[in-house]
mmCIF file of C-alpha atoms in Angstrom:
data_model
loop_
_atom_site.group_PDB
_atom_site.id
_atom_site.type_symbol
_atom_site.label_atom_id
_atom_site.label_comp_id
_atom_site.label_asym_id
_atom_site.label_seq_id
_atom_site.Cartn_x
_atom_site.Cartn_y
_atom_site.Cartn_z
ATOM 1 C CA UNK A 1 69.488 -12.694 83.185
ATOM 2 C CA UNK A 2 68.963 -12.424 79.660
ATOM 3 C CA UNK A 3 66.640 -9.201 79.751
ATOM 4 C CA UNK A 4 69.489 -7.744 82.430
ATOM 5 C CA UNK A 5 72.084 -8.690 79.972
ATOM 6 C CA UNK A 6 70.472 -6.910 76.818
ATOM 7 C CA UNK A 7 70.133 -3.677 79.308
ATOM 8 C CA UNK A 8 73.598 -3.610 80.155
ATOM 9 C CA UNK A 9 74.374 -4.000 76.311
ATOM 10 C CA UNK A 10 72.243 -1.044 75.291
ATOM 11 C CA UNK A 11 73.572 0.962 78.262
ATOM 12 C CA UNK A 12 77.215 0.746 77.047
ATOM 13 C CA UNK A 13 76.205 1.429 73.309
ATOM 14 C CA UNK A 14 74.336 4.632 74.261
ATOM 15 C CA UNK A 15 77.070 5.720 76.604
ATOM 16 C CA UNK A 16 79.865 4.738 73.670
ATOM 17 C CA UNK A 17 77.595 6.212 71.158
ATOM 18 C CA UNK A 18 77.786 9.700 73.374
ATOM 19 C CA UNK A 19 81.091 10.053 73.743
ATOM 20 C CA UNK A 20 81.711 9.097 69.767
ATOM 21 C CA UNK A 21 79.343 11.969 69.441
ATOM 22 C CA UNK A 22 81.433 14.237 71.811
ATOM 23 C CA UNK A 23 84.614 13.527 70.232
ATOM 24 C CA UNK A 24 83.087 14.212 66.711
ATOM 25 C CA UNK A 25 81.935 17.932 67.831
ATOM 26 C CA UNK A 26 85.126 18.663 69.509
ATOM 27 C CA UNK A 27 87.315 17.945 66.328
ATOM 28 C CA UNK A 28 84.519 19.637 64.183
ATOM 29 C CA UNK A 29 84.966 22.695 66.887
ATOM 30 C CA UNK A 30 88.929 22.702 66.807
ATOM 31 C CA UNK A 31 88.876 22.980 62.627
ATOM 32 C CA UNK A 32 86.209 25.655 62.385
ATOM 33 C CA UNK A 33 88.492 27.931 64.978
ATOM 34 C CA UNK A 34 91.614 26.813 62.927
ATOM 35 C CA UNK A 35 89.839 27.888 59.884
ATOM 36 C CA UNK A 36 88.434 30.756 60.827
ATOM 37 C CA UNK A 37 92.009 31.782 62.272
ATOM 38 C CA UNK A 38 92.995 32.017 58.629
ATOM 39 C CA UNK A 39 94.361 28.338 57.904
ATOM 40 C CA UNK A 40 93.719 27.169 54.066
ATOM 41 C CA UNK A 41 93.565 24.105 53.104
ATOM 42 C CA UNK A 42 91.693 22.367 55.756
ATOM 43 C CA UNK A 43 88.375 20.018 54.273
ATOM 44 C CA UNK A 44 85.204 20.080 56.633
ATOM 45 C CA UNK A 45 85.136 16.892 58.387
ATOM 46 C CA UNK A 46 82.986 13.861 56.941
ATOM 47 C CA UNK A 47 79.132 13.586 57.775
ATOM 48 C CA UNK A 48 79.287 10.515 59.954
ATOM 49 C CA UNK A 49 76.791 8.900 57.557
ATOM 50 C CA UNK A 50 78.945 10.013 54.298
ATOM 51 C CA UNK A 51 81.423 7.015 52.984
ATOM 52 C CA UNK A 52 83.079 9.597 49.887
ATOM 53 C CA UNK A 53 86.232 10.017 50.233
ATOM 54 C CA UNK A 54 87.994 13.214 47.947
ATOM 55 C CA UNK A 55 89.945 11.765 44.932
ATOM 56 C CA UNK A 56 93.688 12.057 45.235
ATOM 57 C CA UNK A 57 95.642 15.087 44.327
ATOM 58 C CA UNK A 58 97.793 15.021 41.633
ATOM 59 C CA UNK A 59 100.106 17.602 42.232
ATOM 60 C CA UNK A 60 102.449 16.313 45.260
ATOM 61 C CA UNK A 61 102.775 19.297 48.124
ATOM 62 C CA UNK A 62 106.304 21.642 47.910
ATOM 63 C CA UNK A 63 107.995 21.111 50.847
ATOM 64 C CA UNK A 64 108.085 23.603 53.297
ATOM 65 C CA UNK A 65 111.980 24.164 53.489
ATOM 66 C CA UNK A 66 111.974 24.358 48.923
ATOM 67 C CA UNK A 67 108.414 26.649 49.277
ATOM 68 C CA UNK A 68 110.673 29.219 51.698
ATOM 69 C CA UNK A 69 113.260 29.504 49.081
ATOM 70 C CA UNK A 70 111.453 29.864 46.514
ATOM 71 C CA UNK A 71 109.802 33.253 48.572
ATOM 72 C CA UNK A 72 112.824 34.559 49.336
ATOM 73 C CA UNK A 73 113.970 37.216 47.167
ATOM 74 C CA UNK A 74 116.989 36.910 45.069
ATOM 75 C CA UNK A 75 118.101 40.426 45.944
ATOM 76 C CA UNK A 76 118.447 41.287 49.414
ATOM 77 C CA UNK A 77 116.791 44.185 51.135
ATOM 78 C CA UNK A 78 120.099 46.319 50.670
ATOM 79 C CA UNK A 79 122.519 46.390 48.630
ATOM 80 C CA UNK A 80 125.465 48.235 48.065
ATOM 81 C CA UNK A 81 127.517 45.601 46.211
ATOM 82 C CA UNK A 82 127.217 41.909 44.957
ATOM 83 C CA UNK A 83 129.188 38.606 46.399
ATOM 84 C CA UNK A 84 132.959 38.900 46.236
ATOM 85 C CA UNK A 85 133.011 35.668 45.188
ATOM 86 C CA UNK A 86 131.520 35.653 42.049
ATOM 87 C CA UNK A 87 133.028 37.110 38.437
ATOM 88 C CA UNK A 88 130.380 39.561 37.578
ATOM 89 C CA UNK A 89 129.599 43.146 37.674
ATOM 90 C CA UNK A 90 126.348 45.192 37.868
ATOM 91 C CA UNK A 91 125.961 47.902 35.266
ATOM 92 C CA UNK A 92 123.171 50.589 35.776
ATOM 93 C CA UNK A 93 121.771 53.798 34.333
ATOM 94 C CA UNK A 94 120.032 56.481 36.157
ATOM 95 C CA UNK A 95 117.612 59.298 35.579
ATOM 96 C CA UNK A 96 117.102 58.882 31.741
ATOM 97 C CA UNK A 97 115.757 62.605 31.822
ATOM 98 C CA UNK A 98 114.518 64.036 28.234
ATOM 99 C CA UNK A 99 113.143 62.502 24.944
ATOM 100 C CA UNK A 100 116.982 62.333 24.244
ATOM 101 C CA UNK A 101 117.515 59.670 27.020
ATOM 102 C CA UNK A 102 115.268 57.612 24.337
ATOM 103 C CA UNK A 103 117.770 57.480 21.827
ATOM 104 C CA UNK A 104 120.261 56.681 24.110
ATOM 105 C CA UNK A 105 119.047 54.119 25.208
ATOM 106 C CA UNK A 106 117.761 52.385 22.207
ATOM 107 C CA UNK A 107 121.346 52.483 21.267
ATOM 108 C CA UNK A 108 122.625 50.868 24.259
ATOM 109 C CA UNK A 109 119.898 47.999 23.761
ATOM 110 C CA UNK A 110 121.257 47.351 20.344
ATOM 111 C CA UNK A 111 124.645 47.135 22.226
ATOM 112 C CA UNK A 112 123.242 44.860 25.060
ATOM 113 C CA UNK A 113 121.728 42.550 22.412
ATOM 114 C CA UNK A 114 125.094 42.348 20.452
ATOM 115 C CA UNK A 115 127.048 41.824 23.280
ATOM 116 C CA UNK A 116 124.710 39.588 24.972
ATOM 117 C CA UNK A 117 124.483 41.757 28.305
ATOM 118 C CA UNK A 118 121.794 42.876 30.665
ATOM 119 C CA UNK A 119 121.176 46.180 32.662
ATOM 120 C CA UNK A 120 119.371 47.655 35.180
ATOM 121 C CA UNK A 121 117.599 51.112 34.216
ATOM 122 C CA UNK A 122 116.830 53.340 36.665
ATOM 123 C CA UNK A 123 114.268 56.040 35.584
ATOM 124 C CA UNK A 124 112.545 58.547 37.388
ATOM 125 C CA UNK A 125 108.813 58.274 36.969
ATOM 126 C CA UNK A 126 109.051 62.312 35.794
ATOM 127 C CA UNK A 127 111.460 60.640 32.941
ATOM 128 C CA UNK A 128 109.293 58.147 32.137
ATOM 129 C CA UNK A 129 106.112 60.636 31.712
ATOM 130 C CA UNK A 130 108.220 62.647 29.476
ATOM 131 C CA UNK A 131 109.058 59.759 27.045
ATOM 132 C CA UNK A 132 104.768 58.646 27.077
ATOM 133 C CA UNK A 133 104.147 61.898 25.908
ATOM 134 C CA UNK A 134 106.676 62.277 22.911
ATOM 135 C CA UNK A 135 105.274 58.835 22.275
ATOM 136 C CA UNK A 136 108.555 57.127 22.998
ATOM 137 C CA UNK A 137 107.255 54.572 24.984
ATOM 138 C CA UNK A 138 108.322 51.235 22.518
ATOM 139 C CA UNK A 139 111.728 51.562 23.910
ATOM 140 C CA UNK A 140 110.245 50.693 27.639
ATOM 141 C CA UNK A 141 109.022 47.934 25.805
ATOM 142 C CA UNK A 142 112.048 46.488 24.223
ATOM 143 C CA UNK A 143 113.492 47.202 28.063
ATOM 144 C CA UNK A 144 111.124 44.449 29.425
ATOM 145 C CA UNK A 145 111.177 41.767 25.989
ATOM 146 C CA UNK A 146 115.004 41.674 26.108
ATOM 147 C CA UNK A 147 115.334 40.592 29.961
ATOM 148 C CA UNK A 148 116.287 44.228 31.033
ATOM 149 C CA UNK A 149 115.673 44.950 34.513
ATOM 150 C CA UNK A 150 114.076 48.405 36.116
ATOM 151 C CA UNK A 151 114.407 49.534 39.179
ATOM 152 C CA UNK A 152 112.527 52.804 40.591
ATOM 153 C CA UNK A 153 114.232 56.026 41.453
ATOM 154 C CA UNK A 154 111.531 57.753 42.762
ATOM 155 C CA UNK A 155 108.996 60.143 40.407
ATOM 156 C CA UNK A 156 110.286 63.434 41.777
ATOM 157 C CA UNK A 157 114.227 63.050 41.427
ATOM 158 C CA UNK A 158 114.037 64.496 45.490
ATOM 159 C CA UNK A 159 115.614 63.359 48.093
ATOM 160 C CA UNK A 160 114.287 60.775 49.908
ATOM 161 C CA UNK A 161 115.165 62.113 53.238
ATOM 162 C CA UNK A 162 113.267 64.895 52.515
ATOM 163 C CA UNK A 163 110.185 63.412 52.405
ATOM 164 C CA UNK A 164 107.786 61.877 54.968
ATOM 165 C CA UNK A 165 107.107 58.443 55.033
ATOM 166 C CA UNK A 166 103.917 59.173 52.686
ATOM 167 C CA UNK A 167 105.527 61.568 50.612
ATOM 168 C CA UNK A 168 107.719 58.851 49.952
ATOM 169 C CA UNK A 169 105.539 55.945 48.993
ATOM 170 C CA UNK A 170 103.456 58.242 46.734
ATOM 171 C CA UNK A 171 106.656 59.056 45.217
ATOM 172 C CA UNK A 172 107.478 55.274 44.778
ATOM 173 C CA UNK A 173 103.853 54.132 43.780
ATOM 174 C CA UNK A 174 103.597 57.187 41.304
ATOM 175 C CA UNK A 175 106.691 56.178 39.701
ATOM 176 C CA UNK A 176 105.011 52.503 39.432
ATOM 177 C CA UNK A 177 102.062 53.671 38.173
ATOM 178 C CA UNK A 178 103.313 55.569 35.600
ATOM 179 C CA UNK A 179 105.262 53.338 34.015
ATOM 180 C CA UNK A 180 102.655 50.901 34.004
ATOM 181 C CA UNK A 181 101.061 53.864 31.591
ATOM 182 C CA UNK A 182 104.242 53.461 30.016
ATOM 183 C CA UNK A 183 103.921 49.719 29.248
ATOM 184 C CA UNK A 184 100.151 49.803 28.436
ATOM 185 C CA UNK A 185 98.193 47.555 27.472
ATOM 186 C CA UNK A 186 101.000 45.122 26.254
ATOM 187 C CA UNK A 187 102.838 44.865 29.354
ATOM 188 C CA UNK A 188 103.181 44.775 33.224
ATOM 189 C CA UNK A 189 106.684 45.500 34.815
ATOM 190 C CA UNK A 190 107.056 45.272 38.897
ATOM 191 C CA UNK A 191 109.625 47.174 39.938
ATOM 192 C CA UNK A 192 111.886 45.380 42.932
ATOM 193 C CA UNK A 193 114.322 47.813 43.459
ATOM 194 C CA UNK A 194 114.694 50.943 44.683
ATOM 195 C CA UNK A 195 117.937 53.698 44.153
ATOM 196 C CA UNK A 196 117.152 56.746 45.865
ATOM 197 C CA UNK A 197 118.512 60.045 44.151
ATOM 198 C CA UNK A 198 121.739 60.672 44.960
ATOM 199 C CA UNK A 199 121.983 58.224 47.144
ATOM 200 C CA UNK A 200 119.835 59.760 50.294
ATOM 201 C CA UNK A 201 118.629 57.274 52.390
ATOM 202 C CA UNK A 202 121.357 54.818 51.530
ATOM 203 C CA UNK A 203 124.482 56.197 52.367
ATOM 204 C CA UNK A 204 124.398 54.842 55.930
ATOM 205 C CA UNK A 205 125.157 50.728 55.957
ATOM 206 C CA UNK A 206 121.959 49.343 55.824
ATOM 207 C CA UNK A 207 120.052 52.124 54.674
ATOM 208 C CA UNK A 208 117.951 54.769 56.615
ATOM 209 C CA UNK A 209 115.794 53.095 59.128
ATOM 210 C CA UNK A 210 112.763 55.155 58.075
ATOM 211 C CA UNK A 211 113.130 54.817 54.307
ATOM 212 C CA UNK A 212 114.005 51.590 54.953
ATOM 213 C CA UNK A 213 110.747 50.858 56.379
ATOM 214 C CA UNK A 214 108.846 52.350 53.615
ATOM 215 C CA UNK A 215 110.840 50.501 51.009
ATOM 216 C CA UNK A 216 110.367 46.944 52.164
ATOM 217 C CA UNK A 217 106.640 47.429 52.832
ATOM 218 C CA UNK A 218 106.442 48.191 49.115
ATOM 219 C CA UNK A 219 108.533 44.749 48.665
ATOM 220 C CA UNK A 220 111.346 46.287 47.393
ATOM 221 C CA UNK A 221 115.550 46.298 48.161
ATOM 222 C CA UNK A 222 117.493 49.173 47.920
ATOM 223 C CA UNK A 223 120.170 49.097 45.589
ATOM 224 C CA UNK A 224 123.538 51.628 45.681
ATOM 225 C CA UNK A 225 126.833 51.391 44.007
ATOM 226 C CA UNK A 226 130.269 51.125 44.255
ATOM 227 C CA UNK A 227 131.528 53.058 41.292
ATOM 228 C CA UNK A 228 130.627 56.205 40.032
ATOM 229 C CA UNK A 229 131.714 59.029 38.263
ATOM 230 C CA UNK A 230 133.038 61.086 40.762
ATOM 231 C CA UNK A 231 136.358 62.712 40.067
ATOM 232 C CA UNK A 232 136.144 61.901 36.587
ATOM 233 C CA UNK A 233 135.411 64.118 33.243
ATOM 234 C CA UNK A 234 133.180 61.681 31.642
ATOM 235 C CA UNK A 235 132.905 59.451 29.110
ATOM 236 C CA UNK A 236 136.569 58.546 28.160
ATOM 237 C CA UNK A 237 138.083 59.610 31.758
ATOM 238 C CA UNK A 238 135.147 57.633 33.393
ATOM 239 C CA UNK A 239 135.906 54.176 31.430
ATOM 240 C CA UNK A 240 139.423 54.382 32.643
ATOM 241 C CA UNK A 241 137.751 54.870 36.314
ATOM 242 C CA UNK A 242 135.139 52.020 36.035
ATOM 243 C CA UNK A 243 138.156 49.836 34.745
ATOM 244 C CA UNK A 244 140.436 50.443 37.133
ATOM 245 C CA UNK A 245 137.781 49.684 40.286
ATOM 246 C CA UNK A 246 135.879 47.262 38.759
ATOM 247 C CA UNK A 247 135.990 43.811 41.303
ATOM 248 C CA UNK A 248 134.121 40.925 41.616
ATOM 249 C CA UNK A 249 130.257 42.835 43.111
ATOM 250 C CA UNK A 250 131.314 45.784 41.888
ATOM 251 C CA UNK A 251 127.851 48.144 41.053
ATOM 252 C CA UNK A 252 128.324 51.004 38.324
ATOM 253 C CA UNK A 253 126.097 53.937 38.542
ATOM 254 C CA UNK A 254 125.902 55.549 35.040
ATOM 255 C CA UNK A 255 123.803 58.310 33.445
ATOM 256 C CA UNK A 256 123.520 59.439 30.174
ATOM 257 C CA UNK A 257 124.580 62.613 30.845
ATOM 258 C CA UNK A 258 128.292 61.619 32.109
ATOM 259 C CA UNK A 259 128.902 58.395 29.809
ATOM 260 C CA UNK A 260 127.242 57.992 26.395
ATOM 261 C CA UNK A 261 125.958 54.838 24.947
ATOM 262 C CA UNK A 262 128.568 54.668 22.409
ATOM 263 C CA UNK A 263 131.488 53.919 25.618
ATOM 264 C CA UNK A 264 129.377 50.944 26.659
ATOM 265 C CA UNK A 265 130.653 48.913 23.966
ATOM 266 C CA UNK A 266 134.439 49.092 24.685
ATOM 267 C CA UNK A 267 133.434 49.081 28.550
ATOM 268 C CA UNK A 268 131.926 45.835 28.352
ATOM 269 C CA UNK A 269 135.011 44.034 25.811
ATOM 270 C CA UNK A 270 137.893 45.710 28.994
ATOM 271 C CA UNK A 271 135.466 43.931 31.445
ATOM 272 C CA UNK A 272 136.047 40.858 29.972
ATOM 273 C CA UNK A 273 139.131 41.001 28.991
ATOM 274 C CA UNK A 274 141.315 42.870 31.352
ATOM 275 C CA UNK A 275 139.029 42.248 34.353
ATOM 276 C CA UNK A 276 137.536 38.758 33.709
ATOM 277 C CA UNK A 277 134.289 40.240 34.848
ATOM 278 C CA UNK A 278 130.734 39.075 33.686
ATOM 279 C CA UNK A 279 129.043 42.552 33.176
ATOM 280 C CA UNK A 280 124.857 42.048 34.305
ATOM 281 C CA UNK A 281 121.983 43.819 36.160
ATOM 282 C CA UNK A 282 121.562 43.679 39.912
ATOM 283 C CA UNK A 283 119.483 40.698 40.230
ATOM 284 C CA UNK A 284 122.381 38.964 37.784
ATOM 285 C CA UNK A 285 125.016 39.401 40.920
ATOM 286 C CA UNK A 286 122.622 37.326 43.480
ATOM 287 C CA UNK A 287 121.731 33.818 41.339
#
């Protein structure tokens, strides 16, 4: 009895020892395919002999809803105006063409800094190539050290629509790349939004499905405007324009050419005054 009972005792150890081994390989099988599927963050299983066990982390895991809203971007994929529902006004400036553009806008970042605003500049990259080789590129700096924003508007200045969908990410990446030239070796600006010249590509809610397409593979939103200077002489006939329109989202599409620094000054005190507006850049409107 006694040799029949130590028999029956192995027999059940070998059998539980099998199917311990079984269930081991399985769960060693089931994180290799997760792993190799392209999970992170999953440890190798123990060696059934090894007693370590991995020290604690000491950072404490985001949670997943907080980690999604922290990816979303503040600016959404296209935009033609900001919440109704919020005081403040975008004001941008386009093109930027010539080494004039320079002095123009060194003036209005003197203005900006008095008057505690921010802008969005919207340069072509053909501007911006311009201003590296008159050697004017310390105002690009002073863009990006004073909490300026910049957007791309293509290198070219041609319509988007124009262009094939390659035509118009080398257009978009050129623009990029050159004003990473621009910034050298100080600085590193990614631009997040995109204004196509005049306005092709955006004019139809929601944008252009193929430009579209192009756009938000390069992680960008498409920004257009609400006010412009349409209809108006300029400077001193635009302000009364601008004024007039302005609402809570409003966007403001400016260029040198059509309103000179010197007008942003008084713009900014009727904003705030007459309107109650809070003048800012795009990404300003959203948080």
């Amino acid at each position: 009895m006694t040799g029949g009972g130590t028999l029956g005792r192995a027999h059940v150890s070998r059998r539980g020892f099998l199917a311990g081994a079984a269930a081991l390989a399985a769960e060693v099988a089931l994180l290799t395919a997760c792993d190799g599927a392209g999970s992170s963050g999953v440890a190798a299983p123990p060696s059934p002999t090894s007693r370590s066990v991995a020290p604690p982390t000491t950072t404490p895991p985001i949670p997943a809803k907080q980690a999604i809203q922290e990816l979303a971007p503040p600016v959404p994929s296209y935009v033609r105006s900001g919440p109704d529902n919020r005081a403040r006004i975008g004001l941008t400036v386009d093109d930027l063409f010539g080494v004039g553009a320079t002095d123009s806008l060194a003036k209005l970042l003197d203005i900006a800094r008095t008057k505690k605003v921010v802008f969005t500049f919207f340069p072509t990259g053909g501007a911006l190539e311009g201003h590296l080789n008159a050697g004017r590129t310390d105002v690009w700096k002073r863009v990006v050290n004073e909490g300026h924003e910049i957007g791309n508007h293509g290198y070219t200045h041609t319509s988007f629509l124009k262009l094939s969908s390659q035509e118009l990410r080398n257009e978009l990446v050129g623009m990029q790349q050159m004003l990473d030239r621009v910034l050298a070796p100080d600085l590193h600006y990614r631009t997040r939004l995109v204004r196509p010249p005049g306005g092709a590509g955006g004019q139809v809610n929601g944008g252009d499905s193929r430009v579209m397409s192009v756009v938000s593979q390069l992680g960008c939103s498409m920004v257009m405007w609400t006010i412009d200077s349409n209809g108006t002489g300029g400077d001193a006939s635009f302000l009364a324009k601008i004024v007039d329109s302005a609402a809570n989202g409003s966007i403001v599409l400016t260029h040198f050419t059509t309103f000179a620094a010197d007008y942003f000054t008084l713009l900014i005190d009727r904003l705030r005054k007459e309107k109650h507006l809070a003048p800012t850049n795009i990404t300003g409107l959203f948080v």
